[in-house]
CSV table of C-alpha atoms in Angstrom, one decimal:
chain,number,residue,atom,x,y,z
A,24,MET,CA,-63.8,95.5,114.0
A,25,ALA,CA,-65.0,95.3,110.4
A,26,THR,CA,-67.8,93.0,109.6
A,27,ALA,CA,-67.7,90.4,106.8
A,28,ALA,CA,-70.0,92.6,104.7
A,29,GLN,CA,-67.7,95.6,105.1
A,30,ILE,CA,-64.7,93.5,104.1
A,31,GLU,CA,-66.4,92.2,101.0
A,32,ALA,CA,-67.5,95.7,100.1
A,33,ASN,CA,-63.9,96.9,100.5
A,34,ARG,CA,-62.7,94.2,98.2
A,35,ARG,CA,-65.3,95.1,95.5
A,36,ASN,CA,-64.4,98.8,95.7
A,37,SER,CA,-60.6,98.0,95.5
A,38,GLN,CA,-61.2,96.4,92.1
A,39,LYS,CA,-62.4,99.7,90.8
A,40,SER,CA,-59.2,101.6,91.6
A,41,THR,CA,-56.4,99.3,90.4
A,42,GLY,CA,-55.2,101.7,87.8
A,43,PRO,CA,-54.6,100.9,84.1
A,44,LYS,CA,-54.7,97.2,83.2
A,45,THR,CA,-53.9,97.3,79.4
A,46,GLU,CA,-50.4,97.5,78.1
A,47,ARG,CA,-51.2,100.9,76.4
A,48,GLY,CA,-52.6,102.2,79.7
A,49,ASN,CA,-49.5,101.1,81.6
A,50,ASP,CA,-47.2,102.7,79.1
A,51,ARG,CA,-49.1,106.0,79.4
A,52,ALA,CA,-49.1,105.8,83.2
A,53,ARG,CA,-45.3,105.4,83.3
A,54,GLY,CA,-44.9,109.0,82.1
A,55,ASN,CA,-47.3,110.6,84.5
A,56,ALA,CA,-44.6,112.2,86.5
A,57,VAL,CA,-42.4,113.2,83.5
A,58,THR,CA,-42.2,116.9,82.8
A,59,HIS,CA,-39.3,117.5,80.3
A,60,GLY,CA,-37.2,114.4,80.9
A,61,LEU,CA,-34.0,116.4,81.0
A,62,THR,CA,-33.2,115.4,84.6
A,63,ALA,CA,-34.1,111.7,84.2
A,64,ARG,CA,-31.8,109.4,86.1
A,65,THR,CA,-33.2,106.1,84.8
A,66,ILE,CA,-31.0,103.5,83.1
A,67,MET,CA,-32.9,104.0,79.8
A,68,PRO,CA,-34.3,107.6,79.8
A,69,VAL,CA,-36.8,107.0,77.1
A,70,LEU,CA,-40.1,109.0,77.0
A,71,PRO,CA,-43.3,107.4,75.7
A,72,GLN,CA,-43.0,109.0,72.3
A,73,GLU,CA,-39.4,107.8,71.8
A,74,ASP,CA,-38.2,104.4,70.6
A,75,ILE,CA,-36.2,102.4,73.2
A,76,LYS,CA,-34.8,100.2,70.4
A,77,GLU,CA,-33.2,103.2,68.8
A,78,LEU,CA,-31.4,104.0,72.1
A,79,GLU,CA,-30.3,100.4,72.5
A,80,GLU,CA,-29.0,100.3,68.9
A,81,LYS,CA,-27.0,103.6,69.5
A,82,THR,CA,-25.6,102.1,72.7
A,83,GLN,CA,-24.5,98.9,71.0
A,84,GLN,CA,-22.9,100.9,68.1
A,85,ALA,CA,-21.0,103.0,70.5
A,86,ILE,CA,-19.8,99.9,72.4
A,87,ALA,CA,-18.7,98.3,69.2
A,88,ALA,CA,-16.9,101.4,68.1
A,89,ARG,CA,-15.2,102.3,71.4
A,90,LYS,CA,-14.5,98.7,72.4
A,91,PRO,CA,-14.5,99.3,76.2
A,92,ARG,CA,-11.9,97.1,77.9
A,93,ASP,CA,-13.4,97.0,81.4
A,94,PRO,CA,-16.7,97.7,83.2
A,95,LEU,CA,-15.6,101.3,84.0
A,96,GLU,CA,-15.1,102.2,80.3
A,97,HIS,CA,-18.3,100.4,79.5
A,98,ASP,CA,-20.2,102.6,81.9
A,99,GLN,CA,-18.7,105.7,80.5
A,100,VAL,CA,-19.6,104.8,77.0
A,101,CYS,CA,-23.2,104.1,77.9
A,102,ARG,CA,-23.4,107.3,79.9
A,103,ALA,CA,-22.1,109.3,76.9
A,104,VAL,CA,-24.8,107.7,74.7
A,105,ARG,CA,-27.5,108.6,77.2
A,106,LEU,CA,-26.3,112.2,77.5
A,107,SER,CA,-26.2,112.5,73.7
A,108,TRP,CA,-29.8,111.1,73.6
A,109,GLU,CA,-30.9,113.8,76.1
A,110,LEU,CA,-29.2,116.5,74.1
A,111,ASP,CA,-31.0,115.3,71.0
A,112,ARG,CA,-34.3,115.5,72.9
A,113,ALA,CA,-33.5,119.0,74.1
A,114,GLU,CA,-32.9,120.1,70.5
A,115,ARG,CA,-36.2,118.6,69.4
A,116,VAL,CA,-38.0,120.3,72.3
A,117,ALA,CA,-36.5,123.7,71.4
A,118,THR,CA,-37.2,123.3,67.7
A,119,ALA,CA,-40.8,122.2,68.3
A,120,HIS,CA,-41.5,125.1,70.7
A,121,LEU,CA,-40.0,127.8,68.4
A,122,SER,CA,-41.7,126.3,65.3
A,123,HIS,CA,-45.0,126.6,67.1
A,124,GLN,CA,-44.4,130.2,67.8
A,125,VAL,CA,-43.4,130.9,64.1
A,126,ARG,CA,-46.5,129.0,62.9
A,127,MET,CA,-48.7,131.1,65.2
A,128,ALA,CA,-47.1,134.3,63.9
A,129,GLU,CA,-47.6,133.1,60.3
A,130,ARG,CA,-51.3,132.2,61.0
A,131,SER,CA,-52.1,135.6,62.6
A,132,GLY,CA,-50.4,137.6,59.9
A,133,PRO,CA,-48.8,141.1,60.3
A,134,GLU,CA,-52.2,142.8,60.5
A,135,THR,CA,-53.5,140.8,63.5
A,136,VAL,CA,-52.8,142.3,67.0
A,137,SER,CA,-51.9,139.8,69.7
A,138,ALA,CA,-54.0,139.4,72.8
A,139,CYS,CA,-51.1,140.6,75.0
A,140,GLU,CA,-50.9,143.8,73.1
A,141,LEU,CA,-54.6,144.3,73.2
A,142,LYS,CA,-54.6,143.7,76.9
A,143,GLU,CA,-51.9,146.2,77.5
A,144,VAL,CA,-53.7,148.9,75.5
A,145,HIS,CA,-57.0,148.4,77.2
A,146,ASP,CA,-55.3,148.4,80.6
A,147,LEU,CA,-53.7,151.7,79.9
A,148,GLY,CA,-57.0,153.0,78.6
A,149,SER,CA,-58.8,152.0,81.8
A,150,LYS,CA,-56.1,153.6,83.9
A,151,LEU,CA,-56.3,156.8,81.8
A,152,PHE,CA,-60.1,157.2,82.4
A,153,TYR,CA,-60.5,155.9,85.9
A,154,LYS,CA,-57.2,156.3,87.8
A,155,ALA,CA,-55.4,159.2,86.1
A,156,GLY,CA,-56.7,161.6,88.8
A,157,ILE,CA,-54.3,160.2,91.4
A,158,GLY,CA,-51.9,163.0,92.2
A,159,PRO,CA,-48.9,163.7,94.5
A,160,GLY,CA,-51.3,163.8,97.5
A,161,TYR,CA,-51.6,160.0,97.4
A,162,SER,CA,-48.6,158.0,98.8
A,163,SER,CA,-49.1,155.3,96.2
A,164,ALA,CA,-49.0,157.7,93.2
A,165,THR,CA,-46.1,157.5,90.8
A,166,ALA,CA,-45.3,159.3,87.5
A,167,ASP,CA,-46.9,156.4,85.7
A,168,ASP,CA,-50.3,157.5,87.0
A,169,TYR,CA,-50.2,160.9,85.1
A,170,PRO,CA,-52.4,161.1,82.0
A,171,ALA,CA,-49.6,162.5,79.9
A,172,VAL,CA,-47.5,159.5,80.6
A,173,ILE,CA,-50.3,157.1,79.8
A,174,VAL,CA,-51.2,158.8,76.6
A,175,ARG,CA,-47.6,158.8,75.4
A,176,ARG,CA,-47.4,155.1,76.1
A,177,LEU,CA,-50.5,154.5,74.1
A,178,GLU,CA,-49.0,156.5,71.2
A,179,GLU,CA,-45.9,154.3,71.1
A,180,SER,CA,-47.8,151.4,69.4
A,181,ALA,CA,-50.1,151.3,66.4
A,182,GLU,CA,-52.9,149.6,68.4
A,183,GLY,CA,-52.6,152.3,71.0
A,184,CYS,CA,-53.0,155.0,68.4
A,185,ARG,CA,-56.1,153.2,67.0
A,186,TRP,CA,-57.6,153.0,70.5
A,187,LEU,CA,-57.0,156.8,71.0
A,188,LEU,CA,-58.5,157.6,67.6
A,189,ALA,CA,-61.6,155.5,68.4
A,190,ARG,CA,-62.1,157.4,71.6
A,191,TRP,CA,-61.8,160.7,69.9
A,192,ALA,CA,-64.3,159.5,67.2
A,193,GLU,CA,-66.8,158.6,69.9
A,194,LEU,CA,-66.7,162.1,71.3
A,195,LEU,CA,-67.0,163.6,67.9
A,196,ASN,CA,-70.0,161.4,67.3
A,197,VAL,CA,-71.6,162.8,70.5
A,198,LEU,CA,-71.2,166.3,69.1
A,199,ASP,CA,-72.5,165.4,65.7
A,200,CYS,CA,-75.6,163.8,67.3
A,201,LYS,CA,-76.1,167.0,69.4
A,202,ALA,CA,-76.3,164.8,72.5
A,203,ALA,CA,-76.0,166.3,75.9
A,204,TRP,CA,-72.5,166.4,77.5
A,205,GLY,CA,-72.0,165.2,81.0
A,206,GLU,CA,-69.2,164.2,83.4
A,207,PRO,CA,-68.2,161.0,81.4
A,208,GLU,CA,-67.6,163.1,78.3
A,209,ILE,CA,-65.6,165.7,80.1
A,210,ILE,CA,-63.5,163.1,81.9
A,211,ARG,CA,-62.6,161.4,78.6
A,212,PHE,CA,-62.1,164.7,76.7
A,213,VAL,CA,-59.6,166.0,79.3
A,214,ALA,CA,-57.8,162.7,79.8
A,215,LEU,CA,-57.3,162.1,76.1
A,216,GLN,CA,-55.3,165.3,75.9
A,217,GLY,CA,-53.0,163.9,78.6
A,218,LYS,CA,-54.2,166.5,81.2
A,219,ARG,CA,-56.0,166.7,84.5
A,220,SER,CA,-59.0,168.9,85.0
A,221,ILE,CA,-57.2,170.8,87.8
A,222,GLU,CA,-54.8,172.1,85.2
A,223,ALA,CA,-57.5,174.4,83.8
A,224,HIS,CA,-56.6,176.7,86.6
A,225,PHE,CA,-53.4,177.5,84.7
A,226,ASP,CA,-53.8,176.1,81.2
A,227,PRO,CA,-55.5,178.7,78.9
A,228,GLU,CA,-56.7,176.3,76.3
A,229,LEU,CA,-58.2,173.9,78.9
A,230,ASN,CA,-59.7,176.9,80.7
A,231,SER,CA,-61.4,177.9,77.5
A,232,LEU,CA,-62.7,174.4,77.0
A,233,PHE,CA,-64.4,174.4,80.4
A,234,HIS,CA,-66.2,177.6,79.4
A,235,ALA,CA,-67.1,175.9,76.2
A,236,PHE,CA,-68.6,173.0,78.2
A,237,ASP,CA,-70.7,175.6,80.0
A,238,ALA,CA,-71.9,177.0,76.6
A,239,LEU,CA,-73.2,173.6,75.6
A,240,GLY,CA,-75.9,174.0,78.3
A,241,ASN,CA,-76.7,173.7,82.0
A,242,GLY,CA,-73.3,175.1,83.0
A,243,ILE,CA,-71.8,171.6,82.9
A,244,GLY,CA,-68.2,172.9,82.9
A,245,HIS,CA,-68.7,175.0,86.0
A,246,LYS,CA,-70.7,172.3,87.8
A,247,PHE,CA,-68.0,169.7,87.0
A,248,TRP,CA,-65.3,172.0,88.3
A,249,ASN,CA,-67.1,172.7,91.6
A,250,GLU,CA,-68.3,169.1,92.3
A,251,ARG,CA,-65.5,167.0,90.9
A,252,ARG,CA,-62.5,169.1,90.2
A,253,ASP,CA,-59.8,166.6,89.5
A,254,HIS,CA,-61.5,163.6,91.0
A,255,LEU,CA,-61.7,161.5,87.8
A,256,PRO,CA,-63.1,159.8,90.0
A,257,LEU,CA,-60.6,159.1,92.9
A,258,GLY,CA,-59.8,162.7,93.5
A,259,TYR,CA,-56.8,164.8,94.2
A,260,ILE,CA,-55.5,165.6,97.7
A,261,GLY,CA,-53.1,168.5,97.8
A,262,GLY,CA,-52.7,172.3,97.7
A,263,PHE,CA,-54.9,172.8,94.6
A,264,GLU,CA,-58.0,170.9,95.7
A,265,PHE,CA,-59.9,174.1,96.6
A,266,VAL,CA,-58.9,176.4,93.8
A,267,SER,CA,-61.7,178.6,92.5
A,268,TYR,CA,-63.2,178.4,89.1
A,269,ARG,CA,-61.8,181.4,87.2
A,270,GLU,CA,-61.4,182.7,83.7
A,271,ILE,CA,-57.9,183.1,82.3
A,272,ALA,CA,-58.8,182.7,78.6
A,273,PRO,CA,-61.5,184.2,76.4
A,274,PRO,CA,-64.7,182.0,76.6
A,275,PRO,CA,-66.7,181.1,73.5
A,276,SER,CA,-69.3,183.7,72.5
A,277,ASP,CA,-72.0,181.2,72.1
A,278,LYS,CA,-72.8,177.5,71.7
A,279,THR,CA,-71.7,177.4,68.0
A,280,ALA,CA,-68.3,178.9,68.9
A,281,ALA,CA,-68.0,176.4,71.7
A,282,LEU,CA,-68.7,173.5,69.3
A,283,ILE,CA,-66.2,174.9,66.9
A,284,LEU,CA,-63.5,175.1,69.7
A,285,ILE,CA,-64.2,171.5,70.9
A,286,CYS,CA,-64.2,170.1,67.3
A,287,SER,CA,-60.9,171.9,66.5
A,288,VAL,CA,-59.3,170.3,69.5
A,289,ILE,CA,-60.6,166.8,68.5
A,290,GLU,CA,-59.5,167.3,64.9
A,291,ARG,CA,-56.0,168.5,65.9
A,292,HIS,CA,-55.4,165.5,68.2
A,293,ALA,CA,-56.9,163.0,65.7
A,294,GLY,CA,-54.8,164.4,62.9
A,295,ARG,CA,-51.6,164.0,64.9
A,296,LEU,CA,-52.6,160.4,65.8
A,297,GLU,CA,-53.3,159.5,62.2
A,298,GLU,CA,-49.8,160.7,61.3
A,299,LEU,CA,-48.3,158.6,64.1
A,300,LEU,CA,-50.4,155.6,63.1
A,301,ALA,CA,-49.2,155.9,59.5
A,302,GLU,CA,-45.6,155.8,60.8
A,303,HIS,CA,-46.3,152.8,62.9
A,304,GLU,CA,-47.9,150.9,60.0
A,305,GLN,CA,-44.9,151.8,57.7
A,306,ILE,CA,-42.5,150.4,60.3
A,307,GLU,CA,-44.7,147.2,60.6
A,308,ALA,CA,-44.7,146.8,56.9
A,309,GLU,CA,-40.9,147.1,56.7
A,310,GLU,CA,-40.5,144.6,59.6
A,311,ALA,CA,-43.1,142.1,58.2
A,312,ALA,CA,-40.3,139.9,56.8
A,313,GLU,CA,-38.6,139.8,60.1
A,314,ARG,CA,-41.7,138.9,62.2
A,315,TYR,CA,-41.0,135.2,61.9
A,316,ASP,CA,-37.4,135.6,63.1
A,317,ARG,CA,-38.7,137.6,66.1
A,318,ALA,CA,-41.2,134.9,66.8
A,319,ALA,CA,-38.4,132.4,66.9
A,320,LEU,CA,-36.8,134.3,69.8
A,321,ASP,CA,-38.0,133.2,73.2
A,322,CYS,CA,-36.6,135.0,76.2
A,323,SER,CA,-39.1,133.6,78.7
A,324,PRO,CA,-37.9,132.2,82.0
A,325,ALA,CA,-39.2,128.7,81.1
A,326,PHE,CA,-37.2,128.7,77.8
A,327,GLU,CA,-34.1,130.1,79.6
A,328,ARG,CA,-34.3,127.1,82.1
A,329,HIS,CA,-34.5,124.8,79.1
A,330,ARG,CA,-31.3,126.3,77.6
A,331,ARG,CA,-29.5,125.9,81.0
A,332,TYR,CA,-30.5,122.2,81.1
A,333,GLN,CA,-29.2,121.9,77.6
A,334,SER,CA,-25.9,123.5,78.5
A,335,ALA,CA,-25.5,121.4,81.6
A,336,ARG,CA,-26.1,118.2,79.6
A,337,HIS,CA,-23.5,119.3,77.1
A,338,ARG,CA,-20.9,120.0,79.8
A,339,GLU,CA,-21.6,116.6,81.4
A,340,LEU,CA,-21.2,114.9,78.1
A,341,MET,CA,-17.8,116.6,77.5
A,342,ARG,CA,-16.7,115.6,81.0
A,343,THR,CA,-17.7,112.0,80.4
A,344,LEU,CA,-15.8,111.9,77.1
A,345,GLU,CA,-12.7,113.5,78.8
A,346,ILE,CA,-12.8,110.9,81.6
A,347,LEU,CA,-13.0,108.1,79.0
A,348,ARG,CA,-10.0,109.6,77.1
A,349,LYS,CA,-7.9,109.8,80.2
A,350,MET,CA,-8.8,106.2,81.1
A,351,ARG,CA,-7.6,105.1,77.7
A,352,ASN,CA,-4.4,107.2,77.9
A,353,ALA,CA,-3.6,105.8,81.3
A,354,GLU,CA,-4.1,102.3,80.2
A,355,CYS,CA,-2.0,102.8,77.0
A,356,GLY,CA,0.8,104.4,79.1
A,357,MET,CA,0.9,101.4,81.4
A,358,ARG,CA,1.1,99.0,78.4
A,359,ASN,CA,3.8,101.1,76.8
A,360,GLY,CA,5.8,101.0,80.0
A,361,GLU,CA,5.5,97.3,80.2
A,362,SER,CA,6.5,97.0,76.5
A,363,GLY,CA,9.5,99.3,77.2
A,364,MET,CA,10.6,97.0,80.1
A,365,ARG,CA,10.3,94.0,77.8
A,366,ASN,CA,12.3,95.8,75.1
A,367,ALA,CA,15.0,96.7,77.6
A,368,GLU,CA,15.1,93.1,78.7
A,369,CYS,CA,15.5,91.9,75.1
A,370,GLY,CA,18.3,94.4,74.7
A,371,MET,CA,20.1,93.1,77.6
A,372,ARG,CA,19.8,89.6,76.3
A,373,ASN,CA,21.0,90.7,72.9
A,374,ALA,CA,24.0,92.4,74.4
A,375,GLU,CA,24.8,89.3,76.4
A,376,TRP,CA,24.6,87.2,73.3
A,377,GLY,CA,26.8,89.6,71.5
A,378,ARG,CA,29.4,89.3,74.2
A,379,ARG,CA,29.2,85.5,73.9
A,380,LYS,CA,29.3,85.7,70.2
A,381,GLY,CA,32.1,88.1,70.3
A,382,GLY,CA,34.1,85.6,72.4
A,383,TRP,CA,34.0,83.0,69.6
A,384,GLN,CA,35.3,83.0,66.1
A,385,MET,CA,34.9,80.5,63.3
A,386,PRO,CA,37.6,81.2,60.7
A,387,ASP,CA,37.5,77.7,59.3
A,388,GLY,CA,34.0,76.7,60.1
A,389,GLY,CA,35.0,75.5,63.6
A,390,TRP,CA,34.8,77.2,66.9
A,391,GLN,CA,37.9,79.0,68.0
A,392,MET,CA,38.8,81.3,70.9
A,393,PRO,CA,40.2,84.8,70.1
A,394,ASP,CA,43.8,83.7,71.2
A,395,GLY,CA,43.7,80.8,68.7
A,396,GLY,CA,42.9,78.2,71.4
């Protein structure tokens, strides 16, 4: 059983968690559970940033224009106004969202690369250097894991071409500085060509390059072949894992010839990438005027759900108006039927009066029967 002190302490603590007390705080708290407001079922579906008086005025205007004749028609008119209000809100939501995307595209400009594109390029680069050695011997390997596929994907964008050119420039700088080559340089050099080191067993140019690595000093090419082969660094499990280091192409005569061979390969790939980059930049320049239109297109699942909400509200509004029209037509039909019955009754009375009138004549101002009586 709680003591008096505990009860008093509980009362004091409860005063600290009573929620908002001001009118502004209560208004903000009312919308805590609101996400988009498109599925609201309240009598007045008004969000905090909207004016409830405006909705009330539209409702009164619709009632005055439609003149509902019973509570059912009145409910349908109010429902149509609320659905129209939600459709207007959906239009504002879509416009605000797409306007934000266009403004962001305008602020970044055509020369700025998006974070998503940068992430994709660097993910491909990391895969090229650290996972491209996975071959058919691994059950999880797919065609996407081959260096040639990764390099081609990088070449399909301007930022990917820039990334490849930067990596080739780094290797060329190592040569210019006459720094020693090791496994990291060989791994990058082979992968940037879209190849795996195991292919030097059959590829004459790659075979010559491994001999050129040897010519740089310390037999680095031969050592890399024997120790790593195609590991890069995860390895290759298959029929070619234990192939011998052989010569199927003429090796460079000395270190100078080896440097010339390596530099020629770098310059050839860099020159091709520069041509691709120029083509990408030309395409981007031609499409610069369309970038804002492309930014105004949103195919995301969230925006697709918004469009479905919008279409559902539009269909519901059309059904409501159709129900109201049928109610009016039914009522008018009943009134027309009643009017027809009254007109028929009047016709019968007119016919009866005609018969009565036909049975009397007034030749001299008096009443007289047809037989002169």
